[in-house]
PDB file of C-alpha atoms in Angstrom:
ATOM      1  CA  UNK A 463       1.499  22.990  40.495  1.00 71.00           C
ATOM      2  CA  UNK A 464      -0.309  20.369  42.095  1.00 82.00           C
ATOM      3  CA  UNK A 465      -0.350  17.040  41.624  1.00 80.00           C
ATOM      4  CA  UNK A 466      -3.424  16.597  40.236  1.00 80.00           C
ATOM      5  CA  UNK A 467      -2.774  18.859  37.768  1.00 81.00           C
ATOM      6  CA  UNK A 468       0.442  17.431  36.575  1.00 83.00           C
ATOM      7  CA  UNK A 469      -1.571  14.156  36.366  1.00 85.00           C
ATOM      8  CA  UNK A 470      -3.862  15.836  33.973  1.00 85.00           C
ATOM      9  CA  UNK A 471      -1.377  17.275  31.892  1.00 86.00           C
ATOM     10  CA  UNK A 472       0.323  14.101  31.625  1.00 88.00           C
ATOM     11  CA  UNK A 473      -2.728  12.614  30.624  1.00 87.00           C
ATOM     12  CA  UNK A 474      -3.834  15.008  28.186  1.00 87.00           C
ATOM     13  CA  UNK A 475      -0.188  15.069  26.576  1.00 89.00           C
ATOM     14  CA  UNK A 476      -0.544  11.248  25.853  1.00 83.00           C
ATOM     15  CA  UNK A 477      -3.965  11.356  24.732  1.00 89.00           C
ATOM     16  CA  UNK A 478      -2.716  14.211  22.249  1.00 86.00           C
ATOM     17  CA  UNK A 479       0.142  12.266  20.995  1.00 87.00           C
ATOM     18  CA  UNK A 480      -1.783   8.887  20.375  1.00 85.00           C
ATOM     19  CA  UNK A 481      -4.118  10.764  18.549  1.00 85.00           C
ATOM     20  CA  UNK A 482      -1.629  12.596  16.371  1.00 85.00           C
ATOM     21  CA  UNK A 483      -0.023   9.301  15.795  1.00 81.00           C
ATOM     22  CA  UNK A 484      -3.455   7.874  14.748  1.00 78.00           C
ATOM     23  CA  UNK A 485      -4.189  10.596  12.025  1.00 81.00           C
ATOM     24  CA  UNK A 486      -0.639  10.391  10.692  1.00 79.00           C
ATOM     25  CA  UNK A 487      -0.924   6.712  10.278  1.00 78.00           C
ATOM     26  CA  UNK A 488      -4.315   6.914   8.820  1.00 77.00           C
ATOM     27  CA  UNK A 489      -2.705   9.656   6.354  1.00 76.00           C
ATOM     28  CA  UNK A 490       0.056   7.806   5.777  1.00 75.00           C
ATOM     29  CA  UNK A 491      -1.507   4.220   4.933  1.00 70.00           C
ATOM     30  CA  UNK A 492      -4.186   5.957   2.573  1.00 66.00           C
ATOM     31  CA  UNK A 493      -1.618   7.909   0.337  1.00 66.00           C
ATOM     32  CA  UNK A 494       0.814   4.816   0.415  1.00 60.00           C
ATOM     33  CA  UNK A 495      -1.821   2.307  -0.439  1.00 56.00           C
ATOM     34  CA  UNK A 496      -0.740   0.629  -3.824  1.00 50.00           C
ATOM     35  CA  UNK A 497      -3.873   0.421  -5.738  1.00 55.00           C
ATOM     36  CA  UNK A 498      -4.041  -2.540  -8.458  1.00 61.00           C
ATOM     37  CA  UNK A 499      -4.711  -1.043 -11.814  1.00 79.00           C
ATOM     38  CA  UNK A 500      -6.917  -3.401 -13.710  1.00 86.00           C
ATOM     39  CA  UNK A 501      -6.162  -3.666 -17.127  1.00 89.00           C
ATOM     40  CA  UNK A 502      -6.968  -5.262 -20.643  1.00 92.00           C
ATOM     41  CA  UNK A 503      -6.272  -9.000 -20.497  1.00 93.00           C
ATOM     42  CA  UNK A 504      -6.747  -9.240 -16.613  1.00 94.00           C
ATOM     43  CA  UNK A 505      -9.226 -11.403 -15.154  1.00 96.00           C
ATOM     44  CA  UNK A 506     -12.050  -9.142 -14.311  1.00 96.00           C
ATOM     45  CA  UNK A 507     -12.822  -8.630 -10.271  1.00 95.00           C
ATOM     46  CA  UNK A 508     -15.696 -10.144  -9.038  1.00 96.00           C
ATOM     47  CA  UNK A 509     -18.496  -8.051  -7.373  1.00 96.00           C
ATOM     48  CA  UNK A 510     -22.143  -8.629  -6.460  1.00 97.00           C
ATOM     49  CA  UNK A 511     -24.139  -5.580  -6.739  1.00 97.00           C
ATOM     50  CA  UNK A 512     -28.304  -5.408  -6.796  1.00 95.00           C
ATOM     51  CA  UNK A 513     -30.733  -3.999  -9.394  1.00 95.00           C
ATOM     52  CA  UNK A 514     -33.246  -1.508  -9.071  1.00 94.00           C
ATOM     53  CA  UNK A 515     -35.610  -4.588  -8.475  1.00 93.00           C
ATOM     54  CA  UNK A 516     -33.811  -5.566  -6.114  1.00 95.00           C
ATOM     55  CA  UNK A 517     -32.274  -8.937  -7.814  1.00 96.00           C
ATOM     56  CA  UNK A 518     -28.718  -9.846  -6.950  1.00 97.00           C
ATOM     57  CA  UNK A 519     -26.105  -9.478 -10.073  1.00 97.00           C
ATOM     58  CA  UNK A 520     -22.664 -11.202  -9.386  1.00 97.00           C
ATOM     59  CA  UNK A 521     -20.222 -10.841 -12.593  1.00 97.00           C
ATOM     60  CA  UNK A 522     -19.115 -14.507 -12.119  1.00 96.00           C
ATOM     61  CA  UNK A 523     -22.443 -15.843 -13.075  1.00 96.00           C
ATOM     62  CA  UNK A 524     -21.963 -14.240 -16.552  1.00 96.00           C
ATOM     63  CA  UNK A 525     -19.311 -16.550 -17.205  1.00 93.00           C
ATOM     64  CA  UNK A 526     -20.102 -18.082 -20.899  1.00 95.00           C
ATOM     65  CA  UNK A 527     -21.302 -14.641 -22.190  1.00 96.00           C
ATOM     66  CA  UNK A 528     -19.910 -11.024 -23.081  1.00 97.00           C
ATOM     67  CA  UNK A 529     -20.553  -8.469 -20.446  1.00 98.00           C
ATOM     68  CA  UNK A 530     -20.434  -4.672 -21.476  1.00 98.00           C
ATOM     69  CA  UNK A 531     -20.323  -2.856 -17.789  1.00 98.00           C
ATOM     70  CA  UNK A 532     -21.449   0.991 -18.345  1.00 98.00           C
ATOM     71  CA  UNK A 533     -20.456   3.040 -15.246  1.00 97.00           C
ATOM     72  CA  UNK A 534     -22.612   5.966 -15.250  1.00 96.00           C
ATOM     73  CA  UNK A 535     -23.916   8.852 -12.792  1.00 95.00           C
ATOM     74  CA  UNK A 536     -27.539  10.522 -13.260  1.00 95.00           C
ATOM     75  CA  UNK A 537     -25.262  14.230 -13.516  1.00 94.00           C
ATOM     76  CA  UNK A 538     -23.666  13.164 -16.196  1.00 94.00           C
ATOM     77  CA  UNK A 539     -24.524  14.630 -19.545  1.00 95.00           C
ATOM     78  CA  UNK A 540     -22.334  12.418 -21.627  1.00 96.00           C
ATOM     79  CA  UNK A 541     -23.948   9.315 -19.832  1.00 94.00           C
ATOM     80  CA  UNK A 542     -27.216  10.626 -20.839  1.00 94.00           C
ATOM     81  CA  UNK A 543     -26.941  10.849 -24.264  1.00 95.00           C
ATOM     82  CA  UNK A 544     -25.249   7.266 -24.911  1.00 95.00           C
ATOM     83  CA  UNK A 545     -27.798   5.472 -22.787  1.00 96.00           C
ATOM     84  CA  UNK A 546     -30.268   4.798 -25.334  1.00 96.00           C
ATOM     85  CA  UNK A 547     -27.373   3.919 -27.848  1.00 97.00           C
ATOM     86  CA  UNK A 548     -26.705   0.937 -25.074  1.00 97.00           C
ATOM     87  CA  UNK A 549     -30.016  -0.029 -24.667  1.00 97.00           C
ATOM     88  CA  UNK A 550     -30.281  -0.217 -28.556  1.00 97.00           C
ATOM     89  CA  UNK A 551     -27.343  -2.887 -29.124  1.00 97.00           C
ATOM     90  CA  UNK A 552     -28.627  -4.292 -25.386  1.00 97.00           C
ATOM     91  CA  UNK A 553     -31.606  -5.314 -27.762  1.00 97.00           C
ATOM     92  CA  UNK A 554     -29.665  -6.591 -30.282  1.00 96.00           C
ATOM     93  CA  UNK A 555     -27.287  -8.500 -28.528  1.00 96.00           C
ATOM     94  CA  UNK A 556     -29.093  -9.933 -25.559  1.00 95.00           C
ATOM     95  CA  UNK A 557     -30.183 -13.241 -27.333  1.00 96.00           C
ATOM     96  CA  UNK A 558     -26.344 -13.471 -28.689  1.00 96.00           C
ATOM     97  CA  UNK A 559     -24.804 -13.826 -25.250  1.00 96.00           C
ATOM     98  CA  UNK A 560     -24.018 -10.214 -24.949  1.00 97.00           C
ATOM     99  CA  UNK A 561     -25.304  -9.244 -21.326  1.00 97.00           C
ATOM    100  CA  UNK A 562     -25.273  -5.493 -20.133  1.00 98.00           C
ATOM    101  CA  UNK A 563     -25.128  -3.992 -16.844  1.00 98.00           C
ATOM    102  CA  UNK A 564     -25.537  -0.355 -16.560  1.00 97.00           C
ATOM    103  CA  UNK A 565     -23.520   0.680 -12.578  1.00 97.00           C
ATOM    104  CA  UNK A 566     -24.577   3.882 -11.249  1.00 96.00           C
ATOM    105  CA  UNK A 567     -21.831   6.212  -9.081  1.00 91.00           C
ATOM    106  CA  UNK A 568     -23.266   6.156  -6.040  1.00 87.00           C
ATOM    107  CA  UNK A 569     -26.367   8.872  -6.993  1.00 92.00           C
ATOM    108  CA  UNK A 570     -29.455   8.500  -4.255  1.00 93.00           C
ATOM    109  CA  UNK A 571     -32.308   5.368  -5.110  1.00 93.00           C
ATOM    110  CA  UNK A 572     -34.784   8.504  -5.887  1.00 94.00           C
ATOM    111  CA  UNK A 573     -32.444  10.245  -8.480  1.00 94.00           C
ATOM    112  CA  UNK A 574     -31.394   6.848 -10.442  1.00 94.00           C
ATOM    113  CA  UNK A 575     -35.355   6.774 -10.438  1.00 93.00           C
ATOM    114  CA  UNK A 576     -35.867   9.933 -11.615  1.00 93.00           C
ATOM    115  CA  UNK A 577     -33.485   9.308 -14.217  1.00 92.00           C
ATOM    116  CA  UNK A 578     -34.836   6.048 -15.191  1.00 91.00           C
ATOM    117  CA  UNK A 579     -38.498   7.159 -15.403  1.00 90.00           C
ATOM    118  CA  UNK A 580     -36.925   9.738 -18.413  1.00 91.00           C
ATOM    119  CA  UNK A 581     -35.150   6.892 -19.947  1.00 89.00           C
ATOM    120  CA  UNK A 582     -36.851   3.539 -21.377  1.00 88.00           C
ATOM    121  CA  UNK A 583     -33.943   1.330 -20.730  1.00 93.00           C
ATOM    122  CA  UNK A 584     -34.344  -2.547 -20.577  1.00 95.00           C
ATOM    123  CA  UNK A 585     -30.900  -4.175 -19.186  1.00 96.00           C
ATOM    124  CA  UNK A 586     -30.169  -4.315 -15.474  1.00 97.00           C
ATOM    125  CA  UNK A 587     -29.385  -1.078 -13.540  1.00 97.00           C
ATOM    126  CA  UNK A 588     -27.034  -1.720 -10.286  1.00 97.00           C
ATOM    127  CA  UNK A 589     -26.592   0.219  -7.372  1.00 96.00           C
ATOM    128  CA  UNK A 590     -22.980   0.989  -6.247  1.00 95.00           C
ATOM    129  CA  UNK A 591     -24.138   2.939  -2.955  1.00 91.00           C
ATOM    130  CA  UNK A 592     -20.670   2.399  -1.386  1.00 91.00           C
ATOM    131  CA  UNK A 593     -19.293   3.022  -4.273  1.00 91.00           C
ATOM    132  CA  UNK A 594     -16.580  -0.998  -3.772  1.00 92.00           C
ATOM    133  CA  UNK A 595     -16.889  -1.520  -7.487  1.00 94.00           C
ATOM    134  CA  UNK A 596     -15.894   1.609  -8.662  1.00 92.00           C
ATOM    135  CA  UNK A 597     -13.247   1.949  -6.407  1.00 91.00           C
ATOM    136  CA  UNK A 598     -12.121  -1.864  -7.824  1.00 92.00           C
ATOM    137  CA  UNK A 599     -12.065  -1.060 -11.342  1.00 93.00           C
ATOM    138  CA  UNK A 600     -10.535   2.527 -10.868  1.00 91.00           C
ATOM    139  CA  UNK A 601     -12.856   4.589 -12.294  1.00 91.00           C
ATOM    140  CA  UNK A 602     -12.478   8.220 -12.249  1.00 87.00           C
ATOM    141  CA  UNK A 603     -14.365   9.549 -15.502  1.00 91.00           C
ATOM    142  CA  UNK A 604     -17.714   9.292 -16.548  1.00 94.00           C
ATOM    143  CA  UNK A 605     -19.275   7.190 -18.659  1.00 96.00           C
ATOM    144  CA  UNK A 606     -16.932   4.474 -18.158  1.00 96.00           C
ATOM    145  CA  UNK A 607     -17.376   1.255 -19.873  1.00 97.00           C
ATOM    146  CA  UNK A 608     -15.553  -2.135 -19.473  1.00 97.00           C
ATOM    147  CA  UNK A 609     -16.122  -4.966 -21.724  1.00 97.00           C
ATOM    148  CA  UNK A 610     -15.388  -8.264 -20.782  1.00 97.00           C
ATOM    149  CA  UNK A 611     -15.311 -11.738 -22.976  1.00 96.00           C
ATOM    150  CA  UNK A 612     -17.370 -15.104 -22.248  1.00 95.00           C
ATOM    151  CA  UNK A 613     -13.632 -16.358 -20.278  1.00 95.00           C
ATOM    152  CA  UNK A 614     -14.341 -13.363 -18.113  1.00 95.00           C
ATOM    153  CA  UNK A 615     -10.898 -11.534 -19.442  1.00 96.00           C
ATOM    154  CA  UNK A 616     -11.130  -7.815 -19.822  1.00 96.00           C
ATOM    155  CA  UNK A 617     -10.975  -7.009 -23.311  1.00 96.00           C
ATOM    156  CA  UNK A 618     -11.209  -3.564 -23.513  1.00 96.00           C
ATOM    157  CA  UNK A 619     -11.593  -0.139 -21.010  1.00 95.00           C
ATOM    158  CA  UNK A 620     -13.179   2.707 -22.374  1.00 95.00           C
ATOM    159  CA  UNK A 621     -13.318   6.406 -20.401  1.00 95.00           C
ATOM    160  CA  UNK A 622     -15.738   8.974 -22.105  1.00 95.00           C
ATOM    161  CA  UNK A 623     -19.321   9.120 -24.396  1.00 96.00           C
ATOM    162  CA  UNK A 624     -19.418   6.277 -26.942  1.00 96.00           C
ATOM    163  CA  UNK A 625     -21.456   6.706 -30.299  1.00 96.00           C
ATOM    164  CA  UNK A 626     -23.719   4.043 -31.063  1.00 96.00           C
ATOM    165  CA  UNK A 627     -21.177   2.337 -33.768  1.00 96.00           C
ATOM    166  CA  UNK A 628     -18.746   1.976 -31.387  1.00 97.00           C
ATOM    167  CA  UNK A 629     -20.883   0.366 -28.734  1.00 97.00           C
ATOM    168  CA  UNK A 630     -21.989  -2.097 -31.530  1.00 97.00           C
ATOM    169  CA  UNK A 631     -18.388  -2.707 -32.757  1.00 97.00           C
ATOM    170  CA  UNK A 632     -18.043  -3.669 -28.492  1.00 97.00           C
ATOM    171  CA  UNK A 633     -20.583  -5.789 -28.534  1.00 96.00           C
ATOM    172  CA  UNK A 634     -19.680  -7.702 -31.261  1.00 96.00           C
ATOM    173  CA  UNK A 635     -16.638  -7.832 -30.319  1.00 95.00           C
ATOM    174  CA  UNK A 636     -17.137  -9.795 -27.045  1.00 96.00           C
ATOM    175  CA  UNK A 637     -20.002 -11.688 -28.446  1.00 94.00           C
ATOM    176  CA  UNK A 638     -19.693 -15.218 -27.535  1.00 92.00           C
ATOM    177  CA  UNK A 639     -19.107 -17.540 -30.615  1.00 83.00           C
TER     178      UNK A 639
END
């Protein structure tokens, strides 16, 4: 074998080993990453998202209000069922210090707009295109609801569709005194 071929073989082997090491490290890091779980009683992690009108919403700016966060997607049938109930209760509690934030789980703006054309919602719909907030809050099942008291503390975490009576009770629970 010529010197050039040996050198080429050596370089290819080194590159292959480095590439394999990088892939192995990436897999190890993502599989062993300790994701902090949020829990009732924890301070709600802060985030900033933009609504469908282009307005920015930062969770920490809602301090002093109860916050009802609903994670949803356009393809989620239970989400479609509970949205009108959330809207009804939002309209009842918005003047009593309760805010509602609907956070979409990564759908395109077009899909969200089409969904909202069929719904008559008054609360802000925020886009989480990168799914950073969904990951921050460990949301895996939809719909998911997190309620936060006026001090920014998580009061309840619920996965699954909520009946209107439960939504009302949750808003009553986080309504500032």
